PDB file of C-alpha atoms in Angstrom:
ATOM      1  CA  GLU A  27     -11.104 -17.037  11.988  1.00  0.00           C
ATOM      2  CA  ILE A  28      -8.925 -19.541  10.162  1.00  0.00           C
ATOM      3  CA  VAL A  29     -10.845 -22.510   8.790  1.00  0.00           C
ATOM      4  CA  LEU A  30      -9.120 -25.879   8.628  1.00  0.00           C
ATOM      5  CA  THR A  31     -10.529 -28.360   6.112  1.00  0.00           C
ATOM      6  CA  GLN A  32      -9.581 -32.008   6.475  1.00  0.00           C
ATOM      7  CA  SER A  33      -9.838 -34.637   3.779  1.00  0.00           C
ATOM      8  CA  PRO A  34     -11.025 -37.210   3.302  1.00  0.00           C
ATOM      9  CA  ALA A  35     -13.796 -37.375   5.868  1.00  0.00           C
ATOM     10  CA  THR A  36     -13.328 -41.139   6.125  1.00  0.00           C
ATOM     11  CA  LEU A  37     -10.413 -43.314   5.127  1.00  0.00           C
ATOM     12  CA  SER A  38     -11.022 -47.070   4.868  1.00  0.00           C
ATOM     13  CA  LEU A  39      -7.783 -49.022   5.062  1.00  0.00           C
ATOM     14  CA  SER A  40      -6.404 -52.344   6.239  1.00  0.00           C
ATOM     15  CA  PRO A  41      -3.759 -52.889   8.928  1.00  0.00           C
ATOM     16  CA  GLY A  42      -0.301 -52.525   7.427  1.00  0.00           C
ATOM     17  CA  GLU A  43      -1.418 -50.016   4.810  1.00  0.00           C
ATOM     18  CA  ARG A  44      -0.212 -46.439   4.592  1.00  0.00           C
ATOM     19  CA  ALA A  45      -2.589 -43.645   5.606  1.00  0.00           C
ATOM     20  CA  THR A  46      -2.320 -40.124   4.228  1.00  0.00           C
ATOM     21  CA  LEU A  47      -4.506 -37.431   5.821  1.00  0.00           C
ATOM     22  CA  SER A  48      -4.748 -33.862   4.581  1.00  0.00           C
ATOM     23  CA  CYS A  49      -5.428 -30.562   6.340  1.00  0.00           C
ATOM     24  CA  ARG A  50      -5.807 -27.323   4.399  1.00  0.00           C
ATOM     25  CA  ALA A  51      -5.943 -23.888   6.045  1.00  0.00           C
ATOM     26  CA  SER A  52      -7.962 -20.938   4.727  1.00  0.00           C
ATOM     27  CA  GLN A  53      -4.879 -18.758   5.211  1.00  0.00           C
ATOM     28  CA  SER A  54      -1.284 -19.393   6.112  1.00  0.00           C
ATOM     29  CA  VAL A  55      -0.620 -20.831   9.556  1.00  0.00           C
ATOM     30  CA  SER A  56       3.141 -21.020   8.900  1.00  0.00           C
ATOM     31  CA  SER A  57       4.245 -24.236  10.623  1.00  0.00           C
ATOM     32  CA  TYR A  58       1.914 -23.789  13.610  1.00  0.00           C
ATOM     33  CA  LEU A  59      -0.156 -26.863  12.869  1.00  0.00           C
ATOM     34  CA  GLY A  60      -0.707 -29.879  15.079  1.00  0.00           C
ATOM     35  CA  TRP A  61      -2.414 -33.261  14.844  1.00  0.00           C
ATOM     36  CA  TYR A  62      -4.397 -35.144  17.460  1.00  0.00           C
ATOM     37  CA  GLN A  63      -5.773 -38.676  17.629  1.00  0.00           C
ATOM     38  CA  GLN A  64      -9.039 -39.432  19.382  1.00  0.00           C
ATOM     39  CA  LYS A  65     -10.459 -42.860  20.123  1.00  0.00           C
ATOM     40  CA  PRO A  66     -14.091 -43.428  21.194  1.00  0.00           C
ATOM     41  CA  GLY A  67     -14.734 -42.408  24.772  1.00  0.00           C
ATOM     42  CA  GLN A  68     -11.258 -40.953  25.198  1.00  0.00           C
ATOM     43  CA  ALA A  69      -9.736 -37.491  25.246  1.00  0.00           C
ATOM     44  CA  PRO A  70      -7.638 -36.474  22.255  1.00  0.00           C
ATOM     45  CA  ARG A  71      -3.912 -37.191  22.243  1.00  0.00           C
ATOM     46  CA  LEU A  72      -1.296 -34.897  20.731  1.00  0.00           C
ATOM     47  CA  LEU A  73       0.620 -36.649  17.948  1.00  0.00           C
ATOM     48  CA  ILE A  74       2.428 -33.916  16.020  1.00  0.00           C
ATOM     49  CA  TYR A  75       3.200 -30.303  16.887  1.00  0.00           C
ATOM     50  CA  ASP A  76       4.491 -27.494  14.702  1.00  0.00           C
ATOM     51  CA  ALA A  77       3.778 -29.458  11.530  1.00  0.00           C
ATOM     52  CA  SER A  78       6.458 -32.116  11.763  1.00  0.00           C
ATOM     53  CA  ASN A  79       7.549 -32.765  15.353  1.00  0.00           C
ATOM     54  CA  ARG A  80       6.382 -35.924  17.063  1.00  0.00           C
ATOM     55  CA  ALA A  81       5.083 -35.429  20.579  1.00  0.00           C
ATOM     56  CA  THR A  82       6.560 -37.374  23.465  1.00  0.00           C
ATOM     57  CA  GLY A  83       5.989 -41.109  23.200  1.00  0.00           C
ATOM     58  CA  ILE A  84       4.502 -41.046  19.694  1.00  0.00           C
ATOM     59  CA  PRO A  85       5.715 -43.905  17.476  1.00  0.00           C
ATOM     60  CA  ALA A  86       7.893 -43.158  14.464  1.00  0.00           C
ATOM     61  CA  ARG A  87       5.237 -44.470  12.064  1.00  0.00           C
ATOM     62  CA  PHE A  88       3.454 -41.130  12.560  1.00  0.00           C
ATOM     63  CA  SER A  89       4.923 -38.234  10.606  1.00  0.00           C
ATOM     64  CA  GLY A  90       3.764 -34.772   9.663  1.00  0.00           C
ATOM     65  CA  SER A  91       4.721 -32.436   6.877  1.00  0.00           C
ATOM     66  CA  GLY A  92       3.737 -29.180   5.251  1.00  0.00           C
ATOM     67  CA  SER A  93       3.767 -25.454   5.843  1.00  0.00           C
ATOM     68  CA  GLY A  94       1.669 -22.447   4.981  1.00  0.00           C
ATOM     69  CA  THR A  95      -1.745 -23.790   4.048  1.00  0.00           C
ATOM     70  CA  ASP A  96      -1.239 -27.465   3.174  1.00  0.00           C
ATOM     71  CA  PHE A  97      -0.357 -30.170   5.660  1.00  0.00           C
ATOM     72  CA  THR A  98      -0.218 -33.949   5.725  1.00  0.00           C
ATOM     73  CA  LEU A  99      -0.267 -36.552   8.470  1.00  0.00           C
ATOM     74  CA  THR A 100       1.143 -39.886   7.351  1.00  0.00           C
ATOM     75  CA  ILE A 101       0.873 -43.180   9.179  1.00  0.00           C
ATOM     76  CA  SER A 102       3.413 -45.375   7.440  1.00  0.00           C
ATOM     77  CA  SER A 103       1.929 -48.747   8.357  1.00  0.00           C
ATOM     78  CA  LEU A 104      -1.369 -48.893  10.209  1.00  0.00           C
ATOM     79  CA  GLU A 105      -1.478 -50.784  13.480  1.00  0.00           C
ATOM     80  CA  PRO A 106      -4.832 -51.981  14.905  1.00  0.00           C
ATOM     81  CA  GLU A 107      -4.677 -49.259  17.580  1.00  0.00           C
ATOM     82  CA  ASP A 108      -4.383 -46.506  14.943  1.00  0.00           C
ATOM     83  CA  PHE A 109      -7.992 -46.748  13.810  1.00  0.00           C
ATOM     84  CA  ALA A 110      -9.445 -43.565  15.244  1.00  0.00           C
ATOM     85  CA  VAL A 111     -10.415 -40.000  14.383  1.00  0.00           C
ATOM     86  CA  TYR A 112      -7.660 -37.505  13.617  1.00  0.00           C
ATOM     87  CA  TYR A 113      -7.933 -33.742  13.997  1.00  0.00           C
ATOM     88  CA  CYS A 114      -5.639 -30.953  12.873  1.00  0.00           C
ATOM     89  CA  GLN A 115      -5.408 -27.693  14.825  1.00  0.00           C
ATOM     90  CA  HIS A 116      -3.593 -24.391  14.349  1.00  0.00           C
ATOM     91  CA  ARG A 117      -2.126 -22.142  17.024  1.00  0.00           C
ATOM     92  CA  ILE A 118      -1.043 -19.121  14.997  1.00  0.00           C
ATOM     93  CA  THR A 119      -3.778 -16.816  16.254  1.00  0.00           C
ATOM     94  CA  TRP A 120      -6.944 -16.638  18.337  1.00  0.00           C
ATOM     95  CA  PRO A 121      -9.267 -18.374  18.112  1.00  0.00           C
ATOM     96  CA  GLN A 122      -7.354 -21.569  17.697  1.00  0.00           C
ATOM     97  CA  THR A 123      -9.460 -23.833  15.506  1.00  0.00           C
ATOM     98  CA  PHE A 124      -9.674 -27.520  14.692  1.00  0.00           C
ATOM     99  CA  GLY A 125     -10.467 -29.277  11.466  1.00  0.00           C
ATOM    100  CA  GLN A 126     -13.637 -31.334  11.321  1.00  0.00           C
ATOM    101  CA  GLY A 127     -11.719 -34.611  11.595  1.00  0.00           C
ATOM    102  CA  THR A 128     -10.806 -37.613   9.469  1.00  0.00           C
ATOM    103  CA  LYS A 129     -11.983 -41.028  10.587  1.00  0.00           C
ATOM    104  CA  VAL A 130      -9.582 -43.855   9.791  1.00  0.00           C
ATOM    105  CA  GLU A 131     -11.626 -47.039   9.776  1.00  0.00           C
ATOM    106  CA  ILE A 132     -10.847 -50.679   9.188  1.00  0.00           C
ATOM    107  CA  LYS A 133     -11.621 -51.802   5.662  1.00  0.00           C
TER     108      LYS A 133
ATOM    109  CA  GLN B   7       2.352 -37.957  36.460  1.00  0.00           C
ATOM    110  CA  VAL B   8       0.260 -35.186  34.974  1.00  0.00           C
ATOM    111  CA  GLN B   9      -3.421 -35.383  35.866  1.00  0.00           C
ATOM    112  CA  LEU B  10      -6.284 -33.112  34.927  1.00  0.00           C
ATOM    113  CA  VAL B  11      -9.646 -33.906  36.490  1.00  0.00           C
ATOM    114  CA  GLU B  12     -12.744 -31.972  35.468  1.00  0.00           C
ATOM    115  CA  SER B  13     -15.886 -31.695  37.534  1.00  0.00           C
ATOM    116  CA  GLY B  14     -19.050 -29.636  37.727  1.00  0.00           C
ATOM    117  CA  GLY B  15     -20.916 -30.849  34.668  1.00  0.00           C
ATOM    118  CA  GLY B  16     -24.576 -31.760  34.722  1.00  0.00           C
ATOM    119  CA  VAL B  17     -27.991 -30.940  33.366  1.00  0.00           C
ATOM    120  CA  VAL B  18     -29.071 -27.288  33.348  1.00  0.00           C
ATOM    121  CA  GLN B  19     -31.998 -25.440  31.829  1.00  0.00           C
ATOM    122  CA  PRO B  20     -31.517 -22.951  29.010  1.00  0.00           C
ATOM    123  CA  GLY B  21     -30.489 -19.607  30.485  1.00  0.00           C
ATOM    124  CA  GLY B  22     -28.950 -21.275  33.505  1.00  0.00           C
ATOM    125  CA  SER B  23     -25.400 -21.299  34.829  1.00  0.00           C
ATOM    126  CA  LEU B  24     -22.732 -23.835  35.704  1.00  0.00           C
ATOM    127  CA  ARG B  25     -19.168 -23.614  36.932  1.00  0.00           C
ATOM    128  CA  LEU B  26     -16.709 -26.227  35.771  1.00  0.00           C
ATOM    129  CA  SER B  27     -13.493 -26.991  37.627  1.00  0.00           C
ATOM    130  CA  CYS B  28     -10.306 -28.705  36.524  1.00  0.00           C
ATOM    131  CA  ALA B  29      -7.979 -29.940  39.266  1.00  0.00           C
ATOM    132  CA  ALA B  30      -4.386 -30.213  38.102  1.00  0.00           C
ATOM    133  CA  SER B  31      -1.526 -32.239  39.546  1.00  0.00           C
ATOM    134  CA  GLY B  32       1.838 -33.639  38.540  1.00  0.00           C
ATOM    135  CA  PHE B  33       3.235 -30.422  37.067  1.00  0.00           C
ATOM    136  CA  THR B  34       3.861 -26.797  38.036  1.00  0.00           C
ATOM    137  CA  PHE B  35       0.369 -25.513  37.283  1.00  0.00           C
ATOM    138  CA  SER B  36       1.313 -21.860  37.697  1.00  0.00           C
ATOM    139  CA  SER B  37       3.766 -22.108  34.786  1.00  0.00           C
ATOM    140  CA  TYR B  38       1.383 -23.323  32.097  1.00  0.00           C
ATOM    141  CA  GLY B  39      -1.338 -21.784  30.018  1.00  0.00           C
ATOM    142  CA  MET B  40      -4.589 -23.713  30.168  1.00  0.00           C
ATOM    143  CA  HIS B  41      -7.508 -24.220  27.816  1.00  0.00           C
ATOM    144  CA  TRP B  42     -11.084 -25.410  27.714  1.00  0.00           C
ATOM    145  CA  VAL B  43     -12.111 -27.404  24.650  1.00  0.00           C
ATOM    146  CA  ARG B  44     -15.561 -28.848  24.039  1.00  0.00           C
ATOM    147  CA  GLN B  45     -17.069 -31.576  21.922  1.00  0.00           C
ATOM    148  CA  ALA B  46     -20.764 -31.782  21.186  1.00  0.00           C
ATOM    149  CA  PRO B  47     -22.176 -35.323  21.073  1.00  0.00           C
ATOM    150  CA  GLY B  48     -20.925 -37.076  17.944  1.00  0.00           C
ATOM    151  CA  LYS B  49     -19.191 -33.923  16.690  1.00  0.00           C
ATOM    152  CA  GLY B  50     -15.689 -32.541  16.402  1.00  0.00           C
ATOM    153  CA  LEU B  51     -13.521 -30.528  18.754  1.00  0.00           C
ATOM    154  CA  GLU B  52     -14.084 -26.833  19.428  1.00  0.00           C
ATOM    155  CA  TRP B  53     -11.629 -24.659  21.311  1.00  0.00           C
ATOM    156  CA  VAL B  54     -13.502 -22.558  23.897  1.00  0.00           C
ATOM    157  CA  ALA B  55     -11.132 -20.456  25.989  1.00  0.00           C
ATOM    158  CA  PHE B  56      -7.525 -19.902  27.071  1.00  0.00           C
ATOM    159  CA  ILE B  57      -5.912 -18.354  30.123  1.00  0.00           C
ATOM    160  CA  ARG B  58      -2.255 -17.443  30.395  1.00  0.00           C
ATOM    161  CA  TYR B  59      -0.169 -19.098  33.109  1.00  0.00           C
ATOM    162  CA  ASP B  60      -0.416 -16.030  35.339  1.00  0.00           C
ATOM    163  CA  GLY B  61      -4.027 -15.233  34.482  1.00  0.00           C
ATOM    164  CA  SER B  62      -3.082 -11.956  32.820  1.00  0.00           C
ATOM    165  CA  ASN B  63      -4.515 -12.759  29.384  1.00  0.00           C
ATOM    166  CA  LYS B  64      -7.672 -14.572  28.373  1.00  0.00           C
ATOM    167  CA  TYR B  65      -9.133 -15.423  24.973  1.00  0.00           C
ATOM    168  CA  TYR B  66     -12.522 -16.826  24.012  1.00  0.00           C
ATOM    169  CA  GLN B  67     -14.334 -18.424  21.124  1.00  0.00           C
ATOM    170  CA  ASP B  68     -16.722 -15.837  19.667  1.00  0.00           C
ATOM    171  CA  SER B  69     -19.773 -17.972  20.432  1.00  0.00           C
ATOM    172  CA  VAL B  70     -19.100 -17.850  24.197  1.00  0.00           C
ATOM    173  CA  LYS B  71     -17.783 -14.302  24.597  1.00  0.00           C
ATOM    174  CA  GLY B  72     -19.717 -12.389  27.217  1.00  0.00           C
ATOM    175  CA  ARG B  73     -21.292 -15.591  28.580  1.00  0.00           C
ATOM    176  CA  PHE B  74     -18.319 -17.718  29.697  1.00  0.00           C
ATOM    177  CA  THR B  75     -15.427 -16.684  31.934  1.00  0.00           C
ATOM    178  CA  ILE B  76     -12.201 -18.612  32.315  1.00  0.00           C
ATOM    179  CA  SER B  77     -10.207 -18.188  35.506  1.00  0.00           C
ATOM    180  CA  ARG B  78      -7.607 -19.974  37.580  1.00  0.00           C
ATOM    181  CA  ASP B  79      -6.407 -20.216  41.169  1.00  0.00           C
ATOM    182  CA  ASN B  80      -2.729 -21.075  41.087  1.00  0.00           C
ATOM    183  CA  SER B  81      -2.675 -21.544  44.859  1.00  0.00           C
ATOM    184  CA  LYS B  82      -5.216 -24.346  44.448  1.00  0.00           C
ATOM    185  CA  ASN B  83      -3.899 -25.731  41.137  1.00  0.00           C
ATOM    186  CA  THR B  84      -7.358 -25.349  39.701  1.00  0.00           C
ATOM    187  CA  LEU B  85      -8.808 -24.023  36.454  1.00  0.00           C
ATOM    188  CA  TYR B  86     -12.413 -22.834  36.179  1.00  0.00           C
ATOM    189  CA  LEU B  87     -14.995 -22.099  33.530  1.00  0.00           C
ATOM    190  CA  GLN B  88     -18.000 -20.069  34.630  1.00  0.00           C
ATOM    191  CA  MET B  89     -20.787 -20.587  32.106  1.00  0.00           C
ATOM    192  CA  ASN B  90     -23.796 -18.253  32.144  1.00  0.00           C
ATOM    193  CA  SER B  91     -26.800 -17.833  29.844  1.00  0.00           C
ATOM    194  CA  LEU B  92     -26.403 -21.405  28.675  1.00  0.00           C
ATOM    195  CA  ARG B  93     -27.951 -22.479  25.390  1.00  0.00           C
ATOM    196  CA  ALA B  94     -28.831 -25.860  23.937  1.00  0.00           C
ATOM    197  CA  GLU B  95     -25.873 -25.552  21.570  1.00  0.00           C
ATOM    198  CA  ASP B  96     -23.506 -25.440  24.561  1.00  0.00           C
ATOM    199  CA  THR B  97     -24.316 -29.102  25.236  1.00  0.00           C
ATOM    200  CA  ALA B  98     -20.992 -30.923  25.030  1.00  0.00           C
ATOM    201  CA  ILE B  99     -18.225 -32.714  26.838  1.00  0.00           C
ATOM    202  CA  TYR B 100     -15.904 -30.036  28.216  1.00  0.00           C
ATOM    203  CA  TYR B 101     -12.225 -30.863  28.439  1.00  0.00           C
ATOM    204  CA  CYS B 102      -9.498 -28.904  30.147  1.00  0.00           C
ATOM    205  CA  ALA B 103      -6.115 -29.100  28.477  1.00  0.00           C
ATOM    206  CA  LYS B 104      -2.603 -27.945  29.242  1.00  0.00           C
ATOM    207  CA  ASP B 105      -0.181 -26.007  27.072  1.00  0.00           C
ATOM    208  CA  ARG B 106       2.763 -28.081  25.915  1.00  0.00           C
ATOM    209  CA  ILE B 107       5.438 -25.560  26.924  1.00  0.00           C
ATOM    210  CA  ALA B 108       5.773 -23.596  30.153  1.00  0.00           C
ATOM    211  CA  LEU B 109       5.628 -19.809  30.284  1.00  0.00           C
ATOM    212  CA  ARG B 110       4.350 -19.554  26.730  1.00  0.00           C
ATOM    213  CA  TRP B 111       0.913 -19.140  25.282  1.00  0.00           C
ATOM    214  CA  GLY B 112      -0.944 -20.378  22.293  1.00  0.00           C
ATOM    215  CA  GLU B 113       0.765 -23.751  22.403  1.00  0.00           C
ATOM    216  CA  PHE B 114      -0.624 -27.148  21.489  1.00  0.00           C
ATOM    217  CA  PHE B 115      -2.218 -29.284  24.195  1.00  0.00           C
ATOM    218  CA  ASP B 116      -0.114 -32.137  25.525  1.00  0.00           C
ATOM    219  CA  TYR B 117      -2.386 -33.320  28.332  1.00  0.00           C
ATOM    220  CA  TRP B 118      -6.165 -33.427  28.524  1.00  0.00           C
ATOM    221  CA  GLY B 119      -8.622 -34.313  31.245  1.00  0.00           C
ATOM    222  CA  GLN B 120     -11.260 -36.986  30.783  1.00  0.00           C
ATOM    223  CA  GLY B 121     -13.977 -34.397  30.273  1.00  0.00           C
ATOM    224  CA  THR B 122     -17.214 -33.464  32.005  1.00  0.00           C
ATOM    225  CA  LEU B 123     -20.585 -33.529  30.266  1.00  0.00           C
ATOM    226  CA  VAL B 124     -22.754 -30.429  30.212  1.00  0.00           C
ATOM    227  CA  THR B 125     -26.323 -30.879  29.000  1.00  0.00           C
ATOM    228  CA  VAL B 126     -28.504 -27.832  28.425  1.00  0.00           C
ATOM    229  CA  SER B 127     -32.108 -28.907  28.197  1.00  0.00           C
ATOM    230  CA  SER B 128     -35.516 -28.020  29.536  1.00  0.00           C
TER     231      SER B 128
END
């Protein structure tokens, strides 16, 4: 199975700062990489699909980039509601797998 | 609006069985692939199983193959997960989730239920 490795495990930032999250795949997933946000006690929410496309209703401060094995989720200016855990996921083959998550916490 | 409501979770002894259900509404259920995803307490997300919109193809995480069965009843707009030979490591919140695009498979998940907790313990 394809292993997705996210870094860093925790990102401590202040509101208004830029967040850069990384996801690296053990083999190429082409552009079939997505990002989800999960807040405590809630189900995950799709942010980005196919590496760089924002899902419906997702603010423009969220952007995704990358292809092959290296991907980035960028939050241009953190809002208070953005502090959460972020997961990447691929869909190129079965089993689909998730990264272990990056927690974005308030500094 | 799209709604996915899971039910059927609870406490079960190791080796026992449970059947989870996911009632769908607000979209044409029979046109979308569906997934089960789980999350152990305090841990990350793990994809469990997928069923194609017409039920013709199913895929499973290796750790549940031969023990779990995904199915659907398009006449009832309901997704199921039959879980047998349960182990302590199956303890998790189980979410059902919907494919983003109709009549495709292996898509990302644009809607999720609120989850149902399965606890395997003696």
